[in-house]
XYZ file of C-alpha atoms in Angstrom:
490
model
C 0.111 0.093 0.048
C 1.283 3.472 -0.771
C 2.289 5.535 2.220
C -0.239 8.121 3.319
C 1.005 11.573 2.932
C 0.562 14.457 5.310
C -2.930 16.104 5.443
C -4.395 14.837 2.124
C -7.249 17.052 0.908
C -10.605 15.074 1.225
C -13.041 15.090 -1.483
C -16.572 13.960 -1.881
C -16.468 13.490 -5.620
C -17.175 10.178 -7.261
C -14.531 7.548 -7.444
C -12.564 6.928 -10.614
C -12.847 4.069 -12.930
C -10.401 2.113 -15.191
C -9.824 3.887 -18.395
C -9.250 2.464 -21.948
C -5.744 2.876 -23.400
C -5.458 4.576 -26.790
C -7.772 6.498 -29.155
C -9.722 6.392 -32.355
C -8.569 8.578 -35.117
C -11.428 10.658 -36.224
C -11.836 14.303 -37.596
C -12.829 17.643 -36.076
C -14.182 20.691 -37.519
C -12.815 24.068 -37.194
C -14.821 27.223 -36.858
C -16.217 28.641 -39.997
C -14.348 31.700 -41.345
C -17.518 33.761 -41.573
C -17.511 34.096 -37.823
C -14.795 36.745 -38.283
C -16.056 40.380 -38.662
C -14.728 43.868 -39.304
C -14.386 46.581 -36.776
C -11.035 48.241 -36.337
C -7.868 49.360 -38.127
C -4.253 49.248 -36.683
C -0.885 49.398 -38.357
C 1.467 46.581 -38.007
C 5.034 47.430 -37.148
C 6.854 48.304 -40.356
C 3.639 48.247 -42.376
C 2.613 51.438 -44.365
C -0.249 53.322 -42.940
C -2.396 52.401 -45.901
C -2.201 48.818 -44.983
C -4.055 48.530 -41.819
C -5.342 45.800 -39.479
C -8.907 45.507 -38.250
C -10.467 44.554 -35.024
C -13.586 42.422 -35.399
C -16.821 43.751 -33.959
C -17.922 40.817 -31.803
C -18.501 40.236 -28.046
C -15.489 37.893 -28.089
C -13.225 40.602 -29.362
C -14.208 42.891 -26.549
C -13.430 40.299 -24.097
C -9.835 40.229 -25.110
C -9.183 43.940 -24.704
C -7.222 44.279 -21.455
C -7.285 40.568 -20.843
C -4.408 38.217 -21.052
C -2.150 39.243 -23.831
C -1.640 35.607 -24.883
C -5.243 35.171 -25.703
C -4.822 37.696 -28.527
C -3.229 34.905 -30.536
C -6.135 32.482 -30.094
C -8.430 32.984 -33.110
C -9.063 29.924 -35.263
C -7.965 30.961 -38.870
C -5.874 28.984 -41.283
C -2.457 30.008 -42.363
C -2.277 31.811 -45.647
C 0.172 29.405 -47.220
C -0.079 26.344 -45.030
C -2.472 23.511 -45.811
C -4.769 22.549 -43.068
C -3.673 19.588 -40.735
C -4.787 16.321 -42.270
C -6.645 15.337 -39.113
C -8.947 18.410 -39.347
C -12.000 18.564 -41.700
C -12.259 22.218 -42.766
C -15.269 23.980 -43.907
C -14.850 25.557 -47.358
C -14.076 29.187 -47.247
C -16.314 31.875 -48.637
C -14.961 34.519 -50.910
C -14.429 36.849 -47.962
C -12.471 34.427 -45.797
C -9.385 35.574 -44.031
C -5.726 34.416 -44.228
C -3.109 34.823 -41.517
C -0.027 36.728 -42.726
C 1.672 36.308 -39.337
C 1.130 37.729 -35.903
C -0.828 40.960 -36.078
C -1.678 41.093 -39.798
C -4.501 39.314 -41.429
C -5.786 40.238 -44.887
C -9.149 39.410 -46.376
C -9.782 38.245 -50.005
C -12.808 40.350 -50.153
C -12.557 43.489 -52.338
C -9.108 42.588 -53.281
C -8.011 43.487 -56.779
C -4.395 42.182 -56.642
C -2.519 39.281 -55.033
C -2.101 39.243 -51.245
C 1.330 40.216 -49.996
C 3.176 39.091 -46.968
C 4.675 41.215 -44.233
C 8.358 40.228 -43.816
C 8.519 37.448 -41.265
C 11.075 35.608 -39.133
C 11.086 32.228 -40.680
C 11.790 28.970 -38.643
C 13.552 26.049 -40.192
C 11.317 23.418 -41.873
C 12.383 20.945 -39.289
C 11.524 23.225 -36.429
C 8.181 24.016 -37.972
C 7.431 20.271 -38.543
C 8.002 19.708 -34.794
C 5.971 22.915 -33.761
C 3.455 23.984 -36.237
C 2.616 26.974 -34.069
C 5.834 28.692 -34.990
C 4.100 29.455 -38.299
C 1.111 31.224 -36.888
C -2.064 29.694 -38.206
C -4.396 31.991 -36.310
C -4.570 35.676 -36.158
C -5.028 37.896 -33.079
C -8.725 38.018 -32.360
C -10.388 40.756 -34.332
C -7.370 41.659 -36.461
C -8.418 41.839 -40.024
C -8.134 44.262 -42.845
C -9.495 44.650 -46.376
C -7.014 46.086 -48.727
C -8.433 48.655 -51.182
C -10.924 49.905 -48.692
C -10.392 52.814 -46.452
C -11.885 52.375 -42.974
C -15.046 54.274 -41.993
C -14.654 56.541 -39.022
C -16.620 54.206 -36.847
C -14.063 51.400 -37.650
C -11.244 53.279 -35.820
C -10.157 51.914 -32.501
C -8.745 53.813 -29.557
C -5.029 54.602 -29.510
C -4.729 52.357 -26.491
C -6.028 49.353 -28.513
C -3.696 50.110 -31.286
C -0.766 50.363 -28.914
C -1.669 47.087 -27.227
C -1.931 45.095 -30.406
C 1.266 46.507 -31.794
C 2.958 45.620 -28.620
C 1.671 42.022 -28.849
C 2.884 41.826 -32.428
C 6.417 43.013 -31.402
C 6.400 40.607 -28.441
C 5.778 37.629 -30.715
C 8.466 38.476 -33.041
C 10.980 38.958 -30.223
C 10.266 35.490 -28.928
C 10.249 33.950 -32.361
C 13.620 35.494 -33.149
C 15.081 33.777 -30.020
C 13.380 30.397 -30.474
C 14.262 29.973 -34.125
C 17.916 30.798 -33.704
C 20.314 27.898 -34.550
C 21.295 27.994 -30.896
C 18.708 29.324 -28.443
C 20.076 31.975 -26.052
C 18.569 30.643 -22.841
C 19.291 33.725 -20.765
C 17.421 35.836 -23.250
C 14.517 33.366 -23.456
C 14.237 33.483 -19.600
C 14.356 37.342 -19.628
C 11.559 37.388 -22.167
C 9.512 34.660 -20.497
C 9.345 36.348 -17.120
C 6.623 38.691 -18.353
C 4.620 36.043 -20.152
C 5.018 33.898 -23.249
C 2.785 34.157 -26.400
C 0.395 31.187 -26.542
C 1.585 29.882 -29.905
C 5.246 29.728 -28.565
C 4.528 28.481 -25.095
C 5.003 24.799 -25.650
C 8.448 25.053 -27.292
C 9.412 27.838 -24.792
C 8.624 25.699 -21.803
C 10.336 22.689 -23.190
C 13.488 24.761 -23.771
C 13.313 26.392 -20.332
C 13.102 23.012 -18.642
C 15.913 21.591 -20.722
C 13.679 18.939 -22.321
C 14.570 20.381 -25.784
C 18.201 20.933 -26.732
C 19.129 24.556 -27.395
C 20.834 23.420 -30.624
C 18.094 23.284 -33.361
C 19.938 20.620 -35.416
C 19.684 18.109 -32.361
C 16.053 18.799 -31.591
C 14.272 16.429 -33.887
C 16.348 13.448 -33.017
C 16.115 14.191 -29.216
C 12.307 14.392 -29.308
C 12.013 11.252 -31.331
C 14.283 9.399 -28.889
C 12.453 10.704 -25.708
C 8.957 10.026 -27.156
C 10.017 6.471 -28.031
C 11.404 5.950 -24.697
C 8.036 7.066 -23.017
C 6.132 4.691 -25.257
C 8.414 1.848 -24.364
C 8.141 2.668 -20.709
C 4.418 2.606 -20.754
C 4.413 -0.635 -22.633
C 6.649 -2.204 -20.096
C 4.818 -1.121 -16.843
C 1.432 -1.829 -18.243
C 2.214 -4.964 -20.119
C 1.262 -8.600 -19.233
C 4.783 -9.304 -17.920
C 4.792 -6.529 -15.398
C 3.266 -6.942 -11.930
C 1.188 -3.763 -11.551
C 1.112 -2.046 -8.287
C -2.745 -2.294 -8.118
C -3.123 -0.023 -4.924
C -1.124 2.844 -6.572
C -2.963 2.353 -9.948
C -6.272 2.366 -8.255
C -5.438 5.715 -6.202
C -4.447 7.382 -9.481
C -7.662 6.139 -11.122
C -9.657 7.841 -8.315
C -7.734 11.123 -8.494
C -7.590 11.635 -12.205
C -11.367 12.227 -12.667
C -11.220 14.896 -9.934
C -8.529 16.768 -11.760
C -9.626 20.102 -13.177
C -13.127 18.620 -13.767
C -14.695 22.066 -14.404
C -12.819 22.020 -17.794
C -14.375 19.851 -20.334
C -11.064 18.694 -21.715
C -10.466 16.676 -18.527
C -13.755 14.984 -18.458
C -13.038 12.960 -21.622
C -11.910 9.354 -21.220
C -8.992 9.925 -23.645
C -7.524 12.686 -21.390
C -8.035 10.739 -18.227
C -6.311 7.598 -19.677
C -3.329 9.682 -20.829
C -3.043 11.370 -17.319
C -3.257 7.975 -15.654
C -0.472 6.410 -17.756
C 1.719 9.613 -17.177
C 1.215 9.474 -13.501
C 1.656 5.736 -13.023
C 4.825 5.585 -15.088
C 6.275 8.551 -13.090
C 5.414 6.877 -9.741
C 6.985 3.523 -10.798
C 10.190 5.273 -11.774
C 10.338 7.317 -8.638
C 9.933 4.688 -5.777
C 11.258 7.019 -3.159
C 7.996 9.060 -3.302
C 5.584 6.994 -5.327
C 2.469 8.644 -6.276
C 1.349 11.601 -4.126
C -1.995 13.273 -4.303
C -1.399 16.720 -5.861
C 0.994 15.565 -8.607
C -2.035 14.905 -10.705
C -2.778 18.685 -10.787
C 0.727 19.409 -11.974
C 0.205 17.483 -15.229
C -2.580 19.649 -16.455
C -0.626 22.840 -17.355
C 1.776 20.826 -19.499
C -0.931 18.582 -20.993
C -3.205 21.561 -21.941
C -0.281 23.854 -23.246
C 1.131 21.049 -25.431
C -2.332 19.913 -26.765
C -3.015 23.672 -27.677
C -0.381 23.468 -30.307
C -2.635 20.994 -32.210
C -6.268 21.909 -30.987
C -7.397 25.622 -31.187
C -10.342 25.162 -28.767
C -8.168 23.199 -26.342
C -10.484 23.420 -23.277
C -13.341 21.769 -25.391
C -11.146 19.386 -27.327
C -11.713 15.518 -27.108
C -8.266 14.051 -27.574
C -9.791 10.834 -29.042
C -10.638 12.938 -32.173
C -6.871 13.754 -32.769
C -4.548 11.365 -34.585
C -2.888 8.847 -32.309
C 0.632 10.078 -33.311
C -0.327 13.643 -32.128
C -1.595 12.424 -28.795
C 1.413 10.060 -28.301
C 3.658 13.087 -28.592
C 1.501 15.376 -26.346
C 1.503 12.543 -23.727
C 5.264 11.874 -23.859
C 6.181 15.552 -23.812
C 3.897 15.976 -20.743
C 5.534 13.163 -18.980
C 9.131 14.298 -19.553
C 8.318 17.913 -18.569
C 6.478 16.897 -15.495
C 9.559 14.791 -14.529
C 11.933 17.884 -15.175
C 9.664 19.953 -12.913
C 9.336 17.500 -10.092
C 13.126 16.956 -10.060
C 13.372 20.590 -8.832
C 10.964 19.862 -5.930
C 11.445 16.171 -5.334
C 11.730 16.707 -1.519
C 8.146 17.867 -1.625
C 6.970 14.447 -2.225
C 9.356 11.971 -0.511
C 8.636 10.477 2.959
C 7.365 13.160 5.391
C 7.539 15.749 2.641
C 10.278 17.861 4.166
C 10.408 20.289 1.193
C 6.922 21.404 1.887
C 7.468 21.766 5.631
C 10.498 23.938 4.864
C 8.507 26.083 2.428
C 5.782 26.626 4.930
C 8.190 27.739 7.670
C 9.812 30.126 5.143
C 6.459 31.467 4.246
C 5.565 32.223 7.837
C 8.876 33.935 8.492
C 8.535 35.983 5.300
C 4.972 37.124 6.046
C 6.161 38.072 9.538
C 8.616 40.519 8.023
C 6.031 41.899 5.591
C 3.043 42.216 7.776
C 3.869 41.311 11.334
C 0.322 42.335 12.511
C -1.247 39.694 10.271
C 0.893 36.955 11.664
C 0.190 38.037 15.236
C -3.586 38.040 14.512
C -3.425 34.419 12.970
C -1.470 33.136 15.935
C -3.960 34.775 18.311
C -6.790 32.977 16.561
C -4.938 29.778 16.701
C -4.336 29.456 13.004
C -1.259 27.638 12.028
C 0.200 28.192 8.539
C 0.406 24.404 7.915
C -3.462 24.388 8.069
C -3.791 26.397 4.821
C -0.325 26.725 3.220
C 0.431 22.962 2.936
C -2.011 22.779 -0.023
C -0.493 25.914 -1.558
C 2.842 24.187 -1.663
C 1.705 20.633 -2.479
C -0.423 21.762 -5.487
C 1.495 25.056 -6.329
C -1.809 27.177 -5.822
C -3.691 25.212 -8.560
C -6.616 24.698 -6.311
C -6.845 28.528 -5.543
C -6.395 29.818 -8.988
C -7.965 29.075 -12.489
C -5.739 27.212 -14.934
C -5.260 30.311 -17.258
C -3.578 32.110 -14.332
C -1.608 29.128 -13.394
C -0.222 28.750 -16.806
C 0.745 32.412 -16.954
C 2.417 32.001 -13.424
C 4.350 29.075 -14.788
C 5.866 31.228 -17.438
C 7.533 33.137 -14.824
C 8.367 30.188 -12.671
C 10.060 28.426 -15.581
C 12.019 31.641 -16.410
C 13.422 31.251 -12.772
C 14.464 27.604 -13.398
C 15.667 25.670 -11.461
C 14.500 27.623 -8.362
C 11.180 28.970 -9.530
C 8.906 26.364 -8.095
C 11.020 25.744 -5.011
C 11.876 29.348 -4.040
C 10.074 31.987 -5.887
C 6.799 30.242 -5.270
C 7.144 30.960 -1.532
C 7.216 34.642 -2.266
C 4.274 34.401 -4.518
C 2.310 32.627 -1.721
C 3.316 35.483 0.721
C 1.943 38.106 -1.826
C -1.133 36.028 -2.163
C -1.757 35.822 1.583
C -0.943 39.507 2.304
C -3.294 40.621 -0.467
C -6.134 39.538 1.806
C -4.563 40.886 5.041
C -7.202 43.371 5.678
C -10.134 40.992 5.498
C -8.259 38.247 7.510
C -7.488 40.549 10.386
C -11.288 41.001 11.031
C -11.998 37.211 11.086
C -11.920 34.622 13.773
C -10.414 31.055 13.428
C -13.193 29.332 11.614
C -13.742 32.206 9.264
C -9.950 32.427 8.456
C -9.705 28.709 7.637
C -12.885 28.686 5.432
C -11.671 31.930 3.622
C -8.129 30.571 2.913
C -9.516 27.179 1.740
C -11.739 28.942 -0.798
C -10.204 32.429 -1.568
C -12.208 34.859 -3.571
C -10.302 34.564 -6.855
C -13.051 33.574 -9.136
C -13.129 37.122 -10.837
C -9.369 37.291 -11.016
C -7.608 37.697 -14.389
C -4.091 37.401 -15.532
C -3.365 40.986 -14.775
C -4.069 40.253 -10.949
C -1.697 37.394 -11.149
C 1.034 39.562 -12.851
C 0.625 42.293 -10.178
C 1.043 39.629 -7.424
C 4.197 38.287 -9.057
C 5.636 41.693 -9.270
C 5.063 42.210 -5.653
C 6.627 38.756 -4.951
C 9.635 39.772 -7.110
C 10.192 42.950 -4.990
C 10.105 41.008 -1.877
C 12.509 38.323 -3.214
C 14.896 41.098 -4.204
C 14.703 42.588 -0.652
C 14.756 39.358 1.443
C 16.288 36.483 -0.558
C 19.900 36.983 0.800
C 18.627 38.029 4.307
C 18.233 34.284 5.295
C 17.626 34.980 8.953
C 14.054 36.107 8.417
C 13.311 32.727 6.904
C 14.491 30.634 9.827
C 11.794 28.996 12.034
């Protein structure tokens, strides 16, 4: 029987069930191009004023204004010169359909008298594009579309703030792409850029580079990926084969936990997703007998799985992986396993016997908050509240139970830029910023109210901007206190 870990989080959710292994290859439909509308004009960097971009006039486009900058690359429009993936059944375009000419410039065929022209782009090598199709943007920034040969009407004009934001996103994408498509990736520069967030199309390859899963030398990348993916496939076949004695208790515990993982997102309710996560977790546990499977590790799979799947499925949160080609899902599953392994290597002592890493982080958190807001710590102690009662889960699950997945993914951009200490060290400062943010409310609460509040903090309406502000505060405190070790001693 696997050893019971400290203070597992109870759940009343239904128990899991055994899940089938691999998937059928079907086809999925992408959104019709006539869903894109006209609204707004904006010049792309280096583009003449006469060639403008347009914001679409739809509720979805307004949702993106001021929201996570990475979402601005999430529209479902085919690349101008790239054929659609073979596994996706595309609806025929109308004459007014749109074509992506790269980040921040999409041209319409409607009212076009001459051939469409490309804005100069940074090109990835064919080998790199084959591994990561998202390096050739197949989707434009939501609402960015222009009709050459037609001057915009006055009501098509956007505010200068919107124009500035979209141009900044375009420039950000190009800066990342220049680093990532180099023959030898400059990791220091990639870390510097990633601290402030990674464009969605480039997040998968950026994470894999930051974790050291992908070689920085582009010529070695294809062989390295093929080797690691084959090794994962062989490992799964070995531990789940007829010749292997399965640890039924551990397999059963994983089968219970997987259906509980991020169940509010439809992607994680599909049998194909749950089967993949169960294989990943079981193989990791078998290969790490010092810890085995620990509740909470299942949560840490989801940012990787969803980010890597997003390279192949535009509407990733609704995607049923069973509808994708088996080769695609094999690659996503293998990459998730290896990147999870790389992450857990940096916080391995969080999950071994007695979980000393988490105990250390909680002590450091209490000492840090005592320096930042001594009054808050005095109040919590007066109410009999111990940091272990609420902060254990913050360390065990890396705040994934307190924040939505969009914010967690953005937070991991910064954590991975701090590799190898982002998850072990910087996370403590983020937790301090998170706790202190609610200091005024907590100081007016008694024991039971404090515990209930911190087990279910009011973050439902938070966006990525809230997360970025919190990480900025954490960075300031880390700069002030990181080398002053005395304040972290118990």
